[in-house]
Amino acid sequence: MSDNPLNIRQVHHMEFYVGNAKQADYYYRNAFGFSRRAYSGLETGDREKTSYVLQQGTVRLVMTTPHNPDSHISEHIRKHGDGVRDIALEVDDADHAYEMALTRGAVSNEAPHTLKDDSGEVRRASVRVYGDTIHSFIARRKYEGPFLPGFIESNLDGRDAGLLRIDHFVANVELGRMLEWEEWYKKVFGFTRFLTFDDKDISTEFTALNSVVMANDSRSIKFPINEAAPGRRKSQIEEYIDGYYGPGVQHIALLTNEIIPTIKKLRDNGVEFLEVPDTYYEELGSRVGSIDEDMEKLRDLRILVDRDDKGYLLQLFTRPVEDRPTLFFEIIQRKGCQGFGKGNFRALFEAIEREQARRGNLV
Ligand code: FE2
């Protein structure tokens, strides 16, 4: 059996369905430092929806809003609020990826079709995964346009914050369904389990969760799948699923090579991060040992550090970027460590629980 039966290369883009794409475009440019690179909407002949394509490093986010209330996009927003609809994957051959996925047990969302404009053509298909989330398969055939057929170039530079690529993204699924989805990604995509965390790794006095990290053969795509584990109070996973009305993408981790200036810039731009208590920094030196960064700067910016046998990582988590307690972002810098910040889980989840309690959701 091939390790990559669908010939998946990497994440092509992530598409969000949002209530107001014009304002989301402004927010991701001015707060997160993305630059607008392409546009599609009424002016380009799309009567159904408007989309803005935002890019920073190799990270491409597409913000899409519907024009009418009967659209499936409107239904998605009515149910979920703003959130990730599509984790689109670049493949060698979309027809092959789609046929292979269906043969291996995937449910179709959209059969293969050709998208075309003056810049060339692209073949696209999609399958359904957890909740209302889908994976598109995208195969470019010498396509020269700024994004995909139907989009025009639209350049508006944002305040670049040094974000380079997607490090990982995370799915929250219902209690008891994590292993089912692990099996799905193994069987359908040929991915393997890269790491496991259980409630002994990820628990506080009140709540716990389980997580398996899936990865493709080249490790260019890594994504944990989380489920709640039984605890005394409602976990952050349950809060997410209640708020999103189903499973979905919980966070997207973006890689930087210089986390100190990146976090400084994002904070200056008004991005809100989880509050890390002073006590975290009192024990940090003894926990992670010697690191290159100035501890004072890390403390000032509230950056978290974790170490494993291969090195260390620095990370920080935003608050949810919607009013529902759903999707948030992680900013991460890796110095050898390929983990996910296990040593920070407790401090992090306690910080999340304080915010959950303020929302009346730690019950
Ligand atoms: Fe993460």
Coordinates of C-alpha atoms and ligand atoms in Angstrom, one line a residue:
M1 CA 0.0 0.0 0.0
S2 CA 1.3 3.4 -0.9
D3 CA 2.0 5.8 1.9
N4 CA 0.4 8.6 -0.1
P5 CA -2.5 6.9 -2.1
L6 CA -4.1 10.2 -3.0
N7 CA -0.8 12.0 -3.9
I8 CA -1.5 14.8 -1.5
R9 CA 1.2 17.4 -1.6
Q10 CA 0.3 20.1 0.9
V11 CA -2.4 22.4 2.1
H12 CA -3.4 24.7 -0.8
H13 CA -5.5 27.1 1.2
M14 CA -8.1 27.2 4.0
E15 CA -11.5 28.7 3.2
F16 CA -13.5 30.4 5.9
Y17 CA -17.2 31.1 5.5
V18 CA -17.8 34.4 7.3
G19 CA -20.7 36.9 7.8
N20 CA -18.8 39.8 6.3
A21 CA -15.8 39.0 4.1
K22 CA -14.9 42.7 3.5
Q23 CA -14.4 43.2 7.2
A24 CA -12.6 39.8 7.7
D25 CA -10.2 40.9 4.9
Y26 CA -9.5 44.1 6.8
Y27 CA -9.0 42.3 10.1
Y28 CA -6.6 39.6 8.8
R29 CA -4.6 42.2 6.9
N30 CA -4.4 44.8 9.7
A31 CA -4.3 42.5 12.7
F32 CA -2.5 39.4 11.5
G33 CA -0.4 40.9 8.7
F34 CA -1.8 39.0 5.7
S35 CA -1.7 40.7 2.3
R36 CA -4.7 40.6 -0.1
R37 CA -3.7 38.9 -3.3
A38 CA -6.9 38.0 -5.2
Y39 CA -10.6 38.7 -5.3
S40 CA -13.8 37.3 -6.7
G41 CA -17.3 38.7 -6.4
L42 CA -20.0 40.6 -8.3
E43 CA -17.4 42.5 -10.3
T44 CA -15.9 39.3 -11.6
G45 CA -19.3 37.8 -12.4
D46 CA -19.8 35.7 -9.2
R47 CA -23.5 36.2 -8.4
E48 CA -23.4 33.9 -5.4
K49 CA -20.5 35.0 -3.2
T50 CA -17.5 37.2 -2.6
S51 CA -14.1 35.9 -1.7
Y52 CA -10.9 37.6 -0.7
V53 CA -7.6 35.7 -0.8
L54 CA -5.1 36.6 1.9
Q55 CA -1.5 35.4 1.9
Q56 CA 1.4 35.6 4.3
G57 CA 4.5 33.4 3.7
T58 CA 2.9 30.3 2.1
V59 CA -0.3 30.6 4.2
R60 CA -3.4 31.3 2.2
L61 CA -6.7 32.0 3.8
V62 CA -9.8 32.7 1.8
M63 CA -12.6 34.7 3.3
T64 CA -16.0 34.0 1.6
T65 CA -19.4 35.5 2.3
P66 CA -22.7 34.7 0.5
H67 CA -24.9 37.2 -1.3
N68 CA -28.2 35.6 -0.6
P69 CA -29.9 33.8 2.3
D70 CA -30.6 30.6 0.4
S71 CA -27.0 29.8 -0.2
H72 CA -25.4 26.8 1.5
I73 CA -22.8 29.3 2.7
S74 CA -25.6 31.3 4.5
E75 CA -26.7 28.0 6.2
H76 CA -23.2 27.3 7.3
I77 CA -22.8 30.7 8.9
R78 CA -26.3 30.5 10.5
K79 CA -25.3 27.3 12.2
H80 CA -21.6 27.8 12.9
G81 CA -20.9 31.5 12.9
D82 CA -17.6 32.3 11.1
G83 CA -15.4 29.3 10.7
V84 CA -13.3 27.1 8.5
R85 CA -15.3 25.3 5.8
D86 CA -12.5 23.8 3.6
I87 CA -9.0 22.6 4.2
A88 CA -8.1 22.5 0.5
L89 CA -5.3 20.1 -0.4
E90 CA -3.1 20.3 -3.5
V91 CA -2.9 17.0 -5.2
D92 CA -1.2 15.7 -8.4
D93 CA -4.5 14.6 -9.9
A94 CA -7.9 15.7 -8.5
D95 CA -9.8 12.9 -10.3
H96 CA -7.5 10.3 -9.0
A97 CA -7.6 11.7 -5.4
Y98 CA -11.4 11.9 -5.5
E99 CA -11.9 8.4 -6.9
M100 CA -9.3 6.9 -4.5
A101 CA -10.9 8.7 -1.5
L102 CA -14.4 7.4 -2.4
T103 CA -13.1 3.9 -2.9
R104 CA -11.5 4.0 0.5
G105 CA -14.7 5.2 2.2
A106 CA -14.9 8.9 1.9
V107 CA -18.3 10.7 1.3
S108 CA -18.4 12.9 -1.8
N109 CA -19.1 16.7 -1.4
E110 CA -18.5 17.6 -5.1
A111 CA -17.5 15.5 -8.1
P112 CA -14.4 16.5 -10.1
H113 CA -15.0 19.5 -12.4
T114 CA -12.8 21.9 -14.3
L115 CA -12.5 25.6 -13.4
K116 CA -11.3 27.7 -16.3
D117 CA -10.4 31.3 -17.2
D118 CA -7.9 33.1 -19.4
S119 CA -5.0 32.1 -17.2
G120 CA -5.6 28.3 -17.6
E121 CA -7.5 25.6 -15.8
V122 CA -7.7 23.8 -12.5
R123 CA -9.4 20.5 -11.7
R124 CA -11.2 20.4 -8.4
A125 CA -13.3 17.9 -6.3
S126 CA -14.1 17.6 -2.6
V127 CA -15.0 15.1 0.1
R128 CA -16.8 15.6 3.5
V129 CA -15.1 15.1 6.8
Y130 CA -16.1 16.0 10.5
G131 CA -19.1 18.2 10.9
D132 CA -19.7 20.4 7.8
T133 CA -15.9 20.6 7.1
I134 CA -14.6 19.5 3.7
H135 CA -11.3 18.7 2.0
S136 CA -11.1 20.0 -1.6
F137 CA -8.6 18.4 -3.9
I138 CA -7.0 20.9 -6.2
A139 CA -4.8 20.1 -9.2
R140 CA -3.3 23.0 -11.1
R141 CA -2.6 22.4 -14.7
K142 CA -0.1 25.1 -15.7
Y143 CA -2.5 27.7 -14.1
E144 CA -1.0 31.2 -14.2
G145 CA -3.6 33.2 -12.4
P146 CA -3.2 34.8 -9.0
F147 CA -5.2 32.1 -7.2
L148 CA -7.8 29.9 -8.9
P149 CA -9.9 30.5 -12.1
G150 CA -12.5 33.2 -11.5
F151 CA -10.3 35.3 -9.3
I152 CA -8.6 38.5 -10.3
E153 CA -5.5 39.9 -8.9
S154 CA -6.2 42.4 -6.1
N155 CA -3.1 43.5 -4.2
L156 CA -3.2 45.2 -0.9
D157 CA -0.3 44.7 1.4
G158 CA -0.9 44.0 5.1
R159 CA 1.4 44.7 8.0
D160 CA 3.5 41.5 7.6
A161 CA 4.2 39.9 10.9
G162 CA 6.7 37.3 9.8
L163 CA 4.2 34.3 9.6
L164 CA 5.7 31.8 7.2
R165 CA 3.5 28.7 6.9
I166 CA 0.9 26.5 8.5
D167 CA 2.6 24.4 11.2
H168 CA -0.5 22.4 12.0
F169 CA -4.2 22.8 12.4
V170 CA -6.5 21.1 14.9
A171 CA -9.9 19.5 14.7
N172 CA -12.3 19.2 17.7
V173 CA -14.6 16.2 17.4
E174 CA -17.4 14.8 19.5
L175 CA -16.6 12.7 22.6
G176 CA -15.8 9.1 21.5
R177 CA -15.2 9.9 17.9
M178 CA -11.5 10.8 17.8
L179 CA -10.4 7.2 17.0
E180 CA -13.1 7.0 14.3
W181 CA -11.6 10.0 12.6
E182 CA -8.1 8.7 13.1
E183 CA -9.1 5.5 11.3
W184 CA -10.7 7.6 8.5
Y185 CA -7.5 9.6 7.9
K186 CA -5.4 6.4 8.0
K187 CA -7.7 4.5 5.7
V188 CA -8.7 7.2 3.2
F189 CA -5.7 9.5 3.1
G190 CA -3.0 7.0 4.2
F191 CA -1.9 9.3 7.0
T192 CA -0.3 7.9 10.2
R193 CA -0.4 8.7 13.9
F194 CA 2.5 10.9 14.7
L195 CA 1.9 11.5 18.4
T196 CA -0.7 10.7 21.1
F197 CA -1.8 12.7 24.1
D198 CA -4.2 11.4 26.7
D199 CA -6.0 12.8 29.7
K200 CA -2.8 12.2 31.8
D201 CA -1.0 14.7 29.5
I202 CA -3.8 17.1 29.0
S203 CA -5.8 17.7 32.2
T204 CA -6.4 20.2 34.9
E205 CA -8.2 19.9 38.1
F206 CA -11.5 20.3 36.2
T207 CA -11.2 19.1 32.6
A208 CA -9.3 16.8 30.3
L209 CA -9.0 15.9 26.7
N210 CA -7.5 13.3 24.4
S211 CA -5.6 14.0 21.2
V212 CA -4.0 12.1 18.4
V213 CA -1.7 13.9 15.9
M214 CA -2.0 12.7 12.4
A215 CA 0.5 13.4 9.6
N216 CA 1.1 12.7 6.0
D217 CA 4.2 10.7 4.9
S218 CA 6.3 13.9 4.2
R219 CA 5.1 15.5 7.5
S220 CA 4.2 18.6 5.4
I221 CA 0.7 18.3 6.9
K222 CA 0.2 17.6 10.6
F223 CA -3.0 17.9 12.5
P224 CA -4.1 16.9 15.9
I225 CA -7.7 15.6 16.4
N226 CA -9.1 16.3 19.9
E227 CA -12.0 15.0 21.8
A228 CA -13.1 15.8 25.3
A229 CA -12.2 13.2 28.1
P230 CA -14.5 12.9 31.1
G231 CA -13.8 15.6 33.7
R232 CA -15.5 17.4 36.5
R233 CA -16.5 20.4 34.4
K234 CA -17.3 21.2 30.8
S235 CA -14.0 21.0 28.8
Q236 CA -12.9 23.5 26.2
I237 CA -13.6 20.9 23.5
E238 CA -17.3 20.7 24.6
E239 CA -17.5 24.5 24.8
Y240 CA -16.2 24.7 21.2
I241 CA -18.7 22.0 20.0
D242 CA -21.6 23.7 21.8
G243 CA -20.5 27.1 20.3
Y244 CA -19.9 25.8 16.8
Y245 CA -22.9 23.5 16.8
G246 CA -20.8 20.6 15.9
P247 CA -17.2 19.5 15.3
G248 CA -14.8 21.7 13.3
V249 CA -11.4 23.3 13.1
Q250 CA -10.4 24.5 16.5
H251 CA -7.1 26.3 15.8
I252 CA -4.6 27.0 13.1
A253 CA -0.9 27.2 14.1
L254 CA 1.2 29.5 12.1
L255 CA 5.0 29.2 12.1
T256 CA 7.4 32.1 12.5
N257 CA 11.2 32.1 12.7
E258 CA 11.3 35.0 15.1
I259 CA 8.5 34.8 17.6
I260 CA 9.5 37.9 19.7
P261 CA 9.0 40.5 16.9
T262 CA 6.0 38.5 15.5
I263 CA 4.1 38.6 18.8
K264 CA 5.1 42.2 19.4
K265 CA 3.7 43.2 16.1
L266 CA 0.5 41.2 16.5
R267 CA 0.0 42.7 20.0
D268 CA 0.6 46.2 18.6
N269 CA -1.9 45.4 15.9
G270 CA -4.5 44.5 18.5
V271 CA -4.6 40.7 18.3
E272 CA -5.8 39.4 21.7
F273 CA -3.9 36.6 23.3
L274 CA -4.7 34.2 26.2
E275 CA -3.5 35.6 29.5
V276 CA -0.5 33.7 30.9
P277 CA 0.0 34.2 34.7
D278 CA 3.2 35.5 36.2
T279 CA 3.7 32.3 38.0
Y280 CA 4.3 30.6 34.7
Y281 CA 7.6 32.5 34.3
E282 CA 8.8 31.8 37.9
E283 CA 9.3 28.1 37.1
L284 CA 10.1 28.4 33.4
G285 CA 13.9 28.6 33.7
S286 CA 14.1 25.4 35.8
R287 CA 11.7 23.6 33.4
V288 CA 13.2 24.4 30.0
G289 CA 16.9 25.2 30.9
S290 CA 19.0 27.5 28.8
I291 CA 17.4 29.1 25.7
D292 CA 18.6 31.7 23.2
E293 CA 15.9 34.2 23.9
D294 CA 15.9 36.8 26.6
M295 CA 13.6 35.5 29.4
E296 CA 12.5 39.1 30.2
K297 CA 11.2 39.6 26.7
L298 CA 9.4 36.3 26.7
R299 CA 7.8 37.3 30.0
D300 CA 6.8 40.8 28.7
L301 CA 5.1 39.3 25.6
R302 CA 3.7 36.3 27.6
I303 CA 5.3 33.8 25.2
L304 CA 5.3 30.1 26.3
V305 CA 8.2 27.7 26.0
D306 CA 8.4 24.0 26.0
R307 CA 11.3 21.5 25.5
D308 CA 11.7 17.9 24.4
D309 CA 14.8 15.8 23.8
K310 CA 15.3 17.4 20.4
G311 CA 15.1 21.0 21.3
Y312 CA 12.5 23.6 22.3
L313 CA 9.6 25.5 20.9
L314 CA 8.0 28.9 21.7
Q315 CA 4.3 29.4 21.3
L316 CA 1.3 31.6 22.2
F317 CA -2.4 31.3 21.6
T318 CA -4.9 34.0 20.6
R319 CA -8.3 34.3 22.0
P320 CA -11.1 33.1 19.7
V321 CA -11.3 35.4 16.7
E322 CA -15.1 35.3 16.8
D323 CA -17.6 36.1 19.5
R324 CA -18.5 32.4 19.7
P325 CA -15.8 30.6 21.6
T326 CA -14.6 28.7 18.5
L327 CA -11.7 29.2 16.2
F328 CA -8.4 30.7 17.4
F329 CA -4.8 30.9 16.2
E330 CA -1.5 29.7 17.6
I331 CA 1.8 31.4 16.8
I332 CA 4.8 29.0 17.0
Q333 CA 8.5 29.0 16.6
R334 CA 10.4 25.7 16.6
K335 CA 14.0 25.3 17.6
G336 CA 14.4 21.5 17.1
C337 CA 11.4 20.5 19.0
Q338 CA 8.7 18.8 16.9
G339 CA 6.1 18.5 19.7
F340 CA 3.1 20.6 20.4
G341 CA 3.9 22.2 23.7
K342 CA 2.9 19.3 26.0
G343 CA 4.7 21.0 29.0
N344 CA 2.4 24.1 28.5
F345 CA -0.8 22.2 28.3
R346 CA -1.7 22.6 32.0
A347 CA -0.8 26.3 32.2
L348 CA -2.6 26.9 28.9
F349 CA -5.7 25.0 29.8
E350 CA -6.0 26.7 33.1
A351 CA -5.8 30.0 31.3
I352 CA -8.5 28.8 28.9
E353 CA -10.6 27.7 31.8
R354 CA -10.4 31.1 33.4
E355 CA -11.8 32.5 30.2
Q356 CA -14.4 29.8 29.9
A357 CA -15.5 30.6 33.5
R358 CA -15.9 34.3 32.5
R359 CA -18.1 33.2 29.6
G360 CA -20.2 31.1 32.0
N361 CA -19.2 27.9 30.3
L362 CA -17.1 26.2 33.0
V363 CA -20.0 24.4 34.5
Ligands
FE2_1 FE -1.5 23.7 18.4

